XYZ file of C-alpha atoms in Angstrom:
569
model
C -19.536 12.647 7.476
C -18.418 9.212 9.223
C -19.926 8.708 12.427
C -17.142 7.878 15.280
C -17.343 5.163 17.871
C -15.728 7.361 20.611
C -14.443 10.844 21.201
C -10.909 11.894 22.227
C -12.061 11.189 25.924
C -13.338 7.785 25.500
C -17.439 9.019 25.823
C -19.452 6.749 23.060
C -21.008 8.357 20.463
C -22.092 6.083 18.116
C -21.567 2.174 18.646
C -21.624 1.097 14.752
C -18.408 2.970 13.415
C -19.292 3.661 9.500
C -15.786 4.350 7.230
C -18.428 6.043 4.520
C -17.387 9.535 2.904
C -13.701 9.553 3.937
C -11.330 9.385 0.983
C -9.786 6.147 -0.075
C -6.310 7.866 -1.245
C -5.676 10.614 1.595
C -6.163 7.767 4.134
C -3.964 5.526 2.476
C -0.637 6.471 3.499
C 1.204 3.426 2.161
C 0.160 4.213 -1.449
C 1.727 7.991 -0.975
C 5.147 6.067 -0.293
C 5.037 3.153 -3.401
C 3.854 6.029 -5.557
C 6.554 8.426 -4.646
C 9.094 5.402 -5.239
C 7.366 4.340 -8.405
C 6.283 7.733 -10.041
C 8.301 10.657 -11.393
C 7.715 13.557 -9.456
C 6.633 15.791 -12.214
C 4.085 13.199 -13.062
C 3.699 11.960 -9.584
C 2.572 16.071 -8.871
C 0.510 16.068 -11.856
C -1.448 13.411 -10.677
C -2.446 14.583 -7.023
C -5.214 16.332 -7.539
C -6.717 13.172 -9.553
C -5.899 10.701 -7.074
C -7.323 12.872 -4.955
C -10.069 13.472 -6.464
C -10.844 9.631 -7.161
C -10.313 8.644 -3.477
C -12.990 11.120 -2.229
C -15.597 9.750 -4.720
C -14.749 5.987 -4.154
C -15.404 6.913 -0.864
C -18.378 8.713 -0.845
C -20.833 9.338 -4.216
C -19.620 6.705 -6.189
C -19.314 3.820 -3.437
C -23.244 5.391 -3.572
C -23.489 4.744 -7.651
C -21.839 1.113 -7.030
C -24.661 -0.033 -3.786
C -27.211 1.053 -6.049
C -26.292 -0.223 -9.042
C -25.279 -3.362 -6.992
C -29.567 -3.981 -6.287
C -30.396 -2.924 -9.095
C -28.979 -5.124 -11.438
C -29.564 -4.676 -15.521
C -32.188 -5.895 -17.886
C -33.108 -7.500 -20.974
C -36.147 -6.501 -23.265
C -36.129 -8.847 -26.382
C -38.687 -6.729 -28.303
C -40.044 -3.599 -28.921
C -43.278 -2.871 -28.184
C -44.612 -2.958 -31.620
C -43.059 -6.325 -32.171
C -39.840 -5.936 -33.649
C -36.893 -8.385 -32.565
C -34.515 -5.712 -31.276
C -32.721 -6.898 -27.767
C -31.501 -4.591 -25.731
C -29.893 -3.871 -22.280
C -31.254 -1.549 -19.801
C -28.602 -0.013 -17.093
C -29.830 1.454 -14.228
C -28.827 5.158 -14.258
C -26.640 4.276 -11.780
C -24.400 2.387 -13.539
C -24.683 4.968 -16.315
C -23.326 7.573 -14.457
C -20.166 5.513 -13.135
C -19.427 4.858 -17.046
C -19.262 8.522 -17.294
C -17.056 8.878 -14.319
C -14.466 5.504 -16.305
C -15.106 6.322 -19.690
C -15.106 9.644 -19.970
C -13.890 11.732 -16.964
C -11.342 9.877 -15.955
C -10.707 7.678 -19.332
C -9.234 4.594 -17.963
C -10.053 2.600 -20.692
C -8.846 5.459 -22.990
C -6.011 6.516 -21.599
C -3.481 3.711 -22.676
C -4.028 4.713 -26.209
C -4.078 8.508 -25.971
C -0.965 10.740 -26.499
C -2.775 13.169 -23.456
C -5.032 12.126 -20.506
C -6.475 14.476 -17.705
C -4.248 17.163 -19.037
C -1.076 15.148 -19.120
C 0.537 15.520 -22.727
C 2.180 12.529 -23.685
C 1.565 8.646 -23.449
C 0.463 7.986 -19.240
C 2.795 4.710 -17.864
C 0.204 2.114 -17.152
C 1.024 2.374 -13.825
C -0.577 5.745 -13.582
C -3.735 3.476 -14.950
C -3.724 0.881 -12.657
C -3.308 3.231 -9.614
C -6.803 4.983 -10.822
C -8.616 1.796 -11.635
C -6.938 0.615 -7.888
C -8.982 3.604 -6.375
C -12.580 3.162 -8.139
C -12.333 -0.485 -7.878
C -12.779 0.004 -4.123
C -16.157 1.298 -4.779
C -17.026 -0.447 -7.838
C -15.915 -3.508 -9.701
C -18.801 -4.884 -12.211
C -17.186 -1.727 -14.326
C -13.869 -2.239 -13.894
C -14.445 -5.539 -16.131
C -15.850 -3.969 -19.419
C -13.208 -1.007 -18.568
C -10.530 -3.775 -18.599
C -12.116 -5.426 -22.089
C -12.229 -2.289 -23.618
C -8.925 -1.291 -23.242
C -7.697 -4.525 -24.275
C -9.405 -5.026 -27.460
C -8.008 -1.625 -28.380
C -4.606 -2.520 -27.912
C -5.007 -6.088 -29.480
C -7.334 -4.439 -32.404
C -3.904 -1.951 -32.868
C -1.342 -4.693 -32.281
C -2.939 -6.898 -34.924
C -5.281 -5.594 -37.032
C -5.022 -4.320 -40.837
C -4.222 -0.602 -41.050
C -7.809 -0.075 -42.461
C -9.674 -1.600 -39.267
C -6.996 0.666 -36.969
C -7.315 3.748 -38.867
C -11.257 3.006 -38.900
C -12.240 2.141 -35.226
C -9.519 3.240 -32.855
C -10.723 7.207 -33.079
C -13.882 5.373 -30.987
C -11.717 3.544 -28.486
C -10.191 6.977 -28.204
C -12.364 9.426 -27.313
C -13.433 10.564 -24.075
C -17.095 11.824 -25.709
C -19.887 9.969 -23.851
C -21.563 9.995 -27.206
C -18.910 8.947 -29.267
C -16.804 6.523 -27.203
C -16.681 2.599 -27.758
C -16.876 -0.068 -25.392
C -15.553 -3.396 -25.921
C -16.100 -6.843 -25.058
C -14.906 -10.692 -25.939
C -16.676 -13.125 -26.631
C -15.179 -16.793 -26.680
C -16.631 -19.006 -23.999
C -19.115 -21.899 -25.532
C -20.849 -24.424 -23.576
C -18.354 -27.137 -24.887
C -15.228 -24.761 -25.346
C -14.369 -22.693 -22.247
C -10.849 -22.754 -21.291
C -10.092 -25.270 -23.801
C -10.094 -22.949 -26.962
C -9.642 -26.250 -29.225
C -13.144 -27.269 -28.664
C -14.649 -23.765 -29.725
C -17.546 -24.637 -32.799
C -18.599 -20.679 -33.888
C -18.129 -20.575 -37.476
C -17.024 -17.666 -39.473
C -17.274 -18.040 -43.570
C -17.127 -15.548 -46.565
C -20.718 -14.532 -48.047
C -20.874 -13.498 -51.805
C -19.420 -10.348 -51.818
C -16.014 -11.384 -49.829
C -17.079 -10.635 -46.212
C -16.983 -12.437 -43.244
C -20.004 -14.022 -41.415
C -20.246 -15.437 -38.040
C -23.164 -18.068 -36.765
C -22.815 -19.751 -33.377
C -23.760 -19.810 -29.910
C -21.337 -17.874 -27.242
C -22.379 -19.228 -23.753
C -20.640 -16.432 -21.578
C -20.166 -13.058 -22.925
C -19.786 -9.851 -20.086
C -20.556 -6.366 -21.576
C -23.173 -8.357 -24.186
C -23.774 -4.848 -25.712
C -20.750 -3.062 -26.344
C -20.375 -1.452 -29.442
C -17.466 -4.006 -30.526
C -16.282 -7.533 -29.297
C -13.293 -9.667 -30.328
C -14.536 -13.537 -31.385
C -13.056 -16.322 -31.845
C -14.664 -18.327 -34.428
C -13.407 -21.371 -36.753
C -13.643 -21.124 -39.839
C -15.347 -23.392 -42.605
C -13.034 -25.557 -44.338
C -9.810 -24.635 -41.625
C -8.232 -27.395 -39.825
C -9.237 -29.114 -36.875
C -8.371 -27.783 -33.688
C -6.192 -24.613 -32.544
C -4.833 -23.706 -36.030
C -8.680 -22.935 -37.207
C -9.373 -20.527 -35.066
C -9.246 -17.431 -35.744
C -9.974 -13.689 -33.996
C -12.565 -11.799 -35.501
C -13.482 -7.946 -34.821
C -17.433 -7.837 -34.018
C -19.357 -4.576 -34.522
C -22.651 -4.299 -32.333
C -23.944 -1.777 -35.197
C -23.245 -1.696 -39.172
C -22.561 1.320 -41.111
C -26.212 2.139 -41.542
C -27.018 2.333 -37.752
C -28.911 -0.818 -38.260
C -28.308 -4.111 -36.075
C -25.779 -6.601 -36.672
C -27.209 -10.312 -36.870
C -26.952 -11.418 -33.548
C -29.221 -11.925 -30.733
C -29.045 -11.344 -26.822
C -30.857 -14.391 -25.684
C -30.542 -13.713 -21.409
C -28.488 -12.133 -19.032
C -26.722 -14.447 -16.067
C -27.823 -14.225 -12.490
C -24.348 -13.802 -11.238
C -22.827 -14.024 -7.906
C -20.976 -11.152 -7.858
C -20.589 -8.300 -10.414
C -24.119 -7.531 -10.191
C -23.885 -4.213 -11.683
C -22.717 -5.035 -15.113
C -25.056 -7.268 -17.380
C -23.658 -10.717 -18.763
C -25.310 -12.676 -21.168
C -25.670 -15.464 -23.877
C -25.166 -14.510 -27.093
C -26.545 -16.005 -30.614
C -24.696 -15.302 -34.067
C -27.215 -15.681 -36.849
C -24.604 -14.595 -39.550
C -23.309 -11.352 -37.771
C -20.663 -9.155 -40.123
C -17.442 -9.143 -38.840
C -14.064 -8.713 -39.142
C -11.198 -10.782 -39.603
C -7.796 -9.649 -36.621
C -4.702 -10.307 -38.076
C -3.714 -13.819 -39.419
C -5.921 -16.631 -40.294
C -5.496 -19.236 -38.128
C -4.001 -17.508 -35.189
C -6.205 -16.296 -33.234
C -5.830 -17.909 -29.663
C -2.296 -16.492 -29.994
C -3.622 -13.318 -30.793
C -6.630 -13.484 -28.491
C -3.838 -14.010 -25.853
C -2.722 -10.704 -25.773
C -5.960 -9.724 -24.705
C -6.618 -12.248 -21.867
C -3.334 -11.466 -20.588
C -3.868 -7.716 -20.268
C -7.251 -8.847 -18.677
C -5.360 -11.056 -16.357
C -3.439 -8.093 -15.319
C -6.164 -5.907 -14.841
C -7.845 -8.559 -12.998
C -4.625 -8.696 -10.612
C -5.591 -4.923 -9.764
C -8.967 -5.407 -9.477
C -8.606 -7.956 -6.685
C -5.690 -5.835 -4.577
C -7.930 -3.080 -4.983
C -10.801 -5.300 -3.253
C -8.500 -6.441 -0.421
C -7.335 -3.150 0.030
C -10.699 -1.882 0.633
C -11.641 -4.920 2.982
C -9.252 -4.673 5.127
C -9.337 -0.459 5.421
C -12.801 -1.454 6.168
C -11.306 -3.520 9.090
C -8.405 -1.437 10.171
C -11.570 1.381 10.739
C -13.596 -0.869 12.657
C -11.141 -2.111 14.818
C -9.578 1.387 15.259
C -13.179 3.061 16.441
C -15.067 0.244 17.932
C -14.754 -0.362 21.751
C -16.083 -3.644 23.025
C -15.017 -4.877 26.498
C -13.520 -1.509 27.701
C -10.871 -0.997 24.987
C -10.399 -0.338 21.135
C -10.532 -3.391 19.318
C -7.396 -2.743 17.470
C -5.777 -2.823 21.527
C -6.356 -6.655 21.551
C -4.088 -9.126 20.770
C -6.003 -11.111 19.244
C -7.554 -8.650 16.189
C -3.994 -7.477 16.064
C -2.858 -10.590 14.746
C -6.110 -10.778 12.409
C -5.471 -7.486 10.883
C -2.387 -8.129 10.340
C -3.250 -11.400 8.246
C -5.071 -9.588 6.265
C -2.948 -6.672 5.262
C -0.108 -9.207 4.263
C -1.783 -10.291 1.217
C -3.189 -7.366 0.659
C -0.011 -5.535 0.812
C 1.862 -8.603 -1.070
C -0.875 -8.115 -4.523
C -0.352 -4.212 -4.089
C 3.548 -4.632 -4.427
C 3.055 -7.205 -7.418
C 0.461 -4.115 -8.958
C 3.312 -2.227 -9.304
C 6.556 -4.218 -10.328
C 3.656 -5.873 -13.494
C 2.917 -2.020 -14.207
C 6.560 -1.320 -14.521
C 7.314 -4.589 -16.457
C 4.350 -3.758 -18.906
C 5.698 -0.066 -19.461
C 9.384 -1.404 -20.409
C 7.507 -4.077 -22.378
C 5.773 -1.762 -24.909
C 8.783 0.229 -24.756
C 10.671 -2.248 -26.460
C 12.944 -3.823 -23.607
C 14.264 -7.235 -24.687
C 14.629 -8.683 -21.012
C 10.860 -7.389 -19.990
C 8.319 -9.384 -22.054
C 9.545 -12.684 -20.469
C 9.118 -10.806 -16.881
C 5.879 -9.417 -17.859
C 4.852 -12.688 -19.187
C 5.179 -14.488 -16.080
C 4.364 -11.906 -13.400
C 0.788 -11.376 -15.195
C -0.274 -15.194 -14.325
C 1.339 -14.834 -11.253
C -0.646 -12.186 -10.077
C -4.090 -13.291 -11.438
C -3.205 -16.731 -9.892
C -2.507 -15.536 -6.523
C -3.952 -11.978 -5.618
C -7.754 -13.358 -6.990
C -7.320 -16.629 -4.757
C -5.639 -14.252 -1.371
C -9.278 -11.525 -2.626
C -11.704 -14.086 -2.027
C -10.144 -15.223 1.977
C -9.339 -11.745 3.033
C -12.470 -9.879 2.076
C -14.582 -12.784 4.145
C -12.268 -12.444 6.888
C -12.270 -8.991 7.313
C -16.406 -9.119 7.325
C -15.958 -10.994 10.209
C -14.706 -7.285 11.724
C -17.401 -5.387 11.429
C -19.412 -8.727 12.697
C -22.896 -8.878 12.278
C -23.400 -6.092 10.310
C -20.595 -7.133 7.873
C -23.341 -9.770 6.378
C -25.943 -7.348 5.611
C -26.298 -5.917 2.338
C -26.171 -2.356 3.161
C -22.713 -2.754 4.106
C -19.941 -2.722 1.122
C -18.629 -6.029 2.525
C -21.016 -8.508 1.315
C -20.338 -6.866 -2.510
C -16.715 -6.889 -1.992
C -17.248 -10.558 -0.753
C -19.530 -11.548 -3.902
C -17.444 -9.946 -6.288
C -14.224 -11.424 -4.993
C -14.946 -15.004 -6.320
C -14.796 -13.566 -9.861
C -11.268 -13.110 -10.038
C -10.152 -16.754 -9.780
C -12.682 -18.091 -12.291
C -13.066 -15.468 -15.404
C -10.269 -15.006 -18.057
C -8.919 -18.689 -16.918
C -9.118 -20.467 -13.606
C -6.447 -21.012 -11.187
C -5.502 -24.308 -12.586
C -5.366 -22.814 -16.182
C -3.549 -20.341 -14.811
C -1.173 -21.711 -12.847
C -0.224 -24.206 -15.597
C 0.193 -20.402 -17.498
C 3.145 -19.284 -15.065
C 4.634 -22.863 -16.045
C 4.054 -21.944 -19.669
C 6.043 -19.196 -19.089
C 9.439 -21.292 -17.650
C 9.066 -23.371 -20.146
C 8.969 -21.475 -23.117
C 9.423 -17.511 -22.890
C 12.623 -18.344 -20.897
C 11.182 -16.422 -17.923
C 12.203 -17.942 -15.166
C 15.939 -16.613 -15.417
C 14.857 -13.381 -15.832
C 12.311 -13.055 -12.969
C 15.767 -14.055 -10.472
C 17.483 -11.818 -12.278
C 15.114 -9.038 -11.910
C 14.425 -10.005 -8.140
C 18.213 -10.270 -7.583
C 18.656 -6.985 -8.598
C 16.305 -5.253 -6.246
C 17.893 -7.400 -3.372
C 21.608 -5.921 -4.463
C 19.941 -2.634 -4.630
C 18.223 -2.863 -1.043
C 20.083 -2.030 2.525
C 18.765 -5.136 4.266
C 19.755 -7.001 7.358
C 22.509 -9.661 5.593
C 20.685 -12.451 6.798
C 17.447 -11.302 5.576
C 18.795 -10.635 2.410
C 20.368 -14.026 2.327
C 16.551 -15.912 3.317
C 15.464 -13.898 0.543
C 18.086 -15.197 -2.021
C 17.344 -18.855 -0.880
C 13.902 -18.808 -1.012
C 14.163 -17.347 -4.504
C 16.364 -20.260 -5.680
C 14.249 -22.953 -3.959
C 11.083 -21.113 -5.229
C 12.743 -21.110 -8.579
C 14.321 -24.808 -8.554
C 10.226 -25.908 -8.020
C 9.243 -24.142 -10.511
C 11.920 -26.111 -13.059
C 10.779 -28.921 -11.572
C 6.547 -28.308 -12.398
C 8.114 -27.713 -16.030
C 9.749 -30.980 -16.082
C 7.790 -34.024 -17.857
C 4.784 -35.302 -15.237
C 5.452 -31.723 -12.857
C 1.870 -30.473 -14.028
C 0.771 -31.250 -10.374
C 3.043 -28.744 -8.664
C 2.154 -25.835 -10.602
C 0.050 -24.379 -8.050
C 2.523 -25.021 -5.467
C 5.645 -23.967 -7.789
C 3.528 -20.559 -8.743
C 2.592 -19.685 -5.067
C 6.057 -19.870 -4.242
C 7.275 -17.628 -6.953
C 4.607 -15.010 -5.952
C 5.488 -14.670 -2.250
C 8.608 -14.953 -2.653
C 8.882 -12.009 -5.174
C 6.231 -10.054 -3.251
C 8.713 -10.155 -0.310
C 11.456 -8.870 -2.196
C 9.240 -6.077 -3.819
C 7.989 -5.062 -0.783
C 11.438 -5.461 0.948
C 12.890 -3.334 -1.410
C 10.359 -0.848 -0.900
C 10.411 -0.162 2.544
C 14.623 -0.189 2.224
C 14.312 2.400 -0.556
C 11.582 4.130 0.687
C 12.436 4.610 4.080
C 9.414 2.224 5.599
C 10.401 -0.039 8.347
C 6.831 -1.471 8.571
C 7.217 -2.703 4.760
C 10.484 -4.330 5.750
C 8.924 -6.095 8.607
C 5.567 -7.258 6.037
C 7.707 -8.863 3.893
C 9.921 -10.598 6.403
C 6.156 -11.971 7.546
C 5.329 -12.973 4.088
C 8.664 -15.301 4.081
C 8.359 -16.574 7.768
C 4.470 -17.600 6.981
C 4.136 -17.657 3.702
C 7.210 -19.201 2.333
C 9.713 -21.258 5.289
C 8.884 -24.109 6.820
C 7.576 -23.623 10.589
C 5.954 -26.033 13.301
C 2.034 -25.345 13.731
C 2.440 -26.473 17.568
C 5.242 -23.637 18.171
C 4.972 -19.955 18.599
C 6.541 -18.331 15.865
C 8.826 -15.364 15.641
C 11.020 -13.340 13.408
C 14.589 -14.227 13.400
C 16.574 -11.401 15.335
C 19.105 -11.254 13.112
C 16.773 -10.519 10.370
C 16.905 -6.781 11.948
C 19.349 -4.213 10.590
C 19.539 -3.794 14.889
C 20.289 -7.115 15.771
C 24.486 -7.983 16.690
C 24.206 -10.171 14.275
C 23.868 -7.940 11.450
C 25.672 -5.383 12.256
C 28.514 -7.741 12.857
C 27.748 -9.955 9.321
């Protein structure tokens, strides 16, 4: 159990409050709310026990699993002890036992393509998905990235691939058998080709008997051995640039149980995501197979970085939401100076930095779940949402995970920069977000992608506009809200315009506070929560309007449904 800084009376116990073995979910009040709002309540019920379930473990054994793992980092042997060339990745058992707990206990990399999950009969919402890979993420994140990969080569491998490579492999991306499931991977960063795709040199060609071969060197490859990875390679005799590459379906194994032609050559001494092995891969002529149309693969690749984009949206609420529980404890149980830390100004004003982007990414986790479920369910007016609140999210929830979890080690203080402590992890593994699956530049220029040619911009107002009509706000609020969203969204016309590549950052930061302040306005309206009101009017006094940085600032009163101004508007 969780030592306490003090008891009811004030008396000391312990000076070094420690958060570990309380669950992540039943202290998390604010997630009870969004998922009553967001959730049916037959599904929402169903689900309790799991969530429950989850949050204790995050919190206790697998927060355990995820320190370990976390020193204890994986290894390469490149031969066998008799000599034979046979690379292969050792995982600290560990790490082996958190795949169980993904993979097969809770399935999240399954579940998305099973018609029942955790006893649920029927397709889950991906909502129900990101909510359970919110929880564990807490604890551990070096998974959550293979997780993430393997779900999304299964749904680009059934999007695009022949009948005969669907009907072959998907029973493996399936199954919930430790034995039996598949991970997946992709490989497509080369030295000279890593967010430009144009540059990438792999070749793919046809042997004698009609299949496909790969030879190349891939210079960044997470999850280097995973039972299948999507490639990009171009192939001989194609045209130069984009149009010759195309996506190619890489098993780790052949038919025969024997090893496919390509080598392991090292693992990367990362940063962050210590727990899960990276490498540099060599193709020496690997079978493989060919995804969909020649020719297209970056397009069809996409699909797949997008839905990792997503995913790594969660990922990085999931570590703010962890740093800054982490902080709310501290400050709640440690006394310094005769009161609570959380009594003083000062670390009020701190925590509440923190939450707001914290709270902001959490909101976005859950209007990009809901766009992605009326996506794949055939909704005209949601791809061009989800297509622009995925790069919104990855652009602006990694770059808020990377300040907020060093700020809130500055909480616990000294002990927040030793290792033992979950905050230097959550630290290191923060700066991953803003750098894999495109970095913020890339990205950012992706949300102007979006305006210019998915015709999303009109339909992100339009979706935002709606929640405002359908949210009992002050009328002035509600009014700043409707400006800011038309000034956010006159910006962003103007990064799409000829020469506006420079503002894209700028134009994409103000689309995602904006339209976190709305969520989360429209949340705490419809959900009864005053204090998720009063976050998103601080996301749109700080975050979005202009203010002096030699004045005190406040909330306008008549932003309050109490003010005489409202209730006179």
């Amino acid at each position: 159990m969780p030592s306490h800084a003090a008891t009811a009376d004030g008396t000391a116990v312990h000076p070094v409050p420690d958060r570990h073995g309380r669950s992540l979910y039943a202290d998390d009040t604010e997630l009870h709310r969004l998922l009553a709002l967001y959730l049916p309540a037959d599904l929402l019920a169903h689900m309790q026990p799991h969530f429950e379930r989850l949050g204790a473990l995050a919190g206790g054994r697998l927060d355990e699993l995820a320190h370990t793992a976390d020193q204890n980092p994986p290894t390469l042997t490149l031969r066998t002890r008799t000599g034979i060339d046979d690379p292969r990745v050792y995982k600290h058992p560990a790490y082996v036992e958190m795949e169980r707990l993904a993979l097969s206990e809770f399935g999240l990399a399954a579940m998305s393509h099973r018609e029942d999950t955790l006893g649920w009969k029927g397709r889950m919402p991906p909502l129900v998905k990101y909510v359970l890979t919110y929880l564990f993420v807490q604890a551990e994140f070096g998974l959550c990235c293979p997780v993430s990969m393997t779900d999304s080569l299964a749904r680009t491998l059934k999007k695009f691939g022949s009948l005969e490579l669907v009907d072959r492999f998907m029973p493996r991306f399936r199954s919930l058998d430790s034995d039996t499931l598949a991970q997946g991977a992709m490989f497509m960063t080369e030295q000279a080709a890593g967010s430009d795709i144009a540059a990438t040199e792999t070749r793919a060609w046809q042997d004698e008997e009609g299949q496909w071969r790969l030879g190349g060197d891939k210079w960044f490859c997470s999850n280097p051995d995973a039972d299948f990875a999507m490639v990009l390679a171009r192939v001989d005799g194609g045209p130069p640039g984009m149009k010759g590459v195309s996506l190619f379906l890489l098993p780790r194994r052949l038919d025969d149980g024997s090893a496919n032609r390509y080598r392991i050559l090292r693992l990367k001494d990362k940063l962050g995501t210590r727990s899960m092995a990276s490498g540099e891969i060599r193709l020496e002529g690997a079978l493989a197979y060919l995804v969909g149309e020649q020719g297209r693969g970056f397009v069809q690749m996409a699909d797949m970085v997008n839905n990792s984009r997503l995913s790594n949206g969660v990922r990085s609420a999931g570590l703010m939401r962890r740093a800054v529980a982490e902080a709310e404890y501290i400050a709640h149980e440690r006394r310094a100076f005769g009161k609570r830390l959380e009594d003083m100004p000062l670390m009020q004003r701190q925590l509440q930095k923190l939450r707001l982007p914290a709270e902001q990414a959490r909101s976005m986790v859950f209007q990009t779940a809901q766009a992605l479920a009326r996506s794949d369910g055939g909704e005209t007016a949601a791809y061009p949402l989800l297509r622009i609140l995925t790069p919104l999210i990855k652009f602006r929830a990694c770059r808020d995970a990377r300040k907020v979890t060093g700020d809130a080690m500055e909480v616990r203080g000294g002990c927040g920069y030793i290792e033992e402590w979950a905050d230097p992890r959550l630290l290191r593994d923060a700066h991953l977000g803003s750098i894999w699956e495109g970095t913020s530049n890339i990205v950012a220029l992706d949300v102007i992608r979006a305006v210019k040619r998915e015709g999303s911009l009109p339909v992100l107002q339009a979706h935002f506009e709606a929640l405002l009509d359908d949210a009992p706000l002050a009328p002035a609020f509600a009014a700043a809200l409707r400006d800011a969203l038309a000034r956010a969204a006159a910006l962003a016309l103007l990064a799409a315009a000829d020469g506006g590549d420079r503002l894209a950052r700028q134009a994409a930061s103000a689309l995602y506070h904006v339209a976190s302040a709305i969520a989360m306005a429209w949340e705490g309206a419809r959900g009864g929560s005053a204090q998720r009101i009063e976050w998103a009017q601080l996301v749109l006094l700080h975050r979005v309007l202009p203010r002096d940085p030699l004045a005190a600032s406040e909330l306008p009163r008549e932003w309050s449904v109490d003010s005489p101004a409202a209730l006179t508007a």
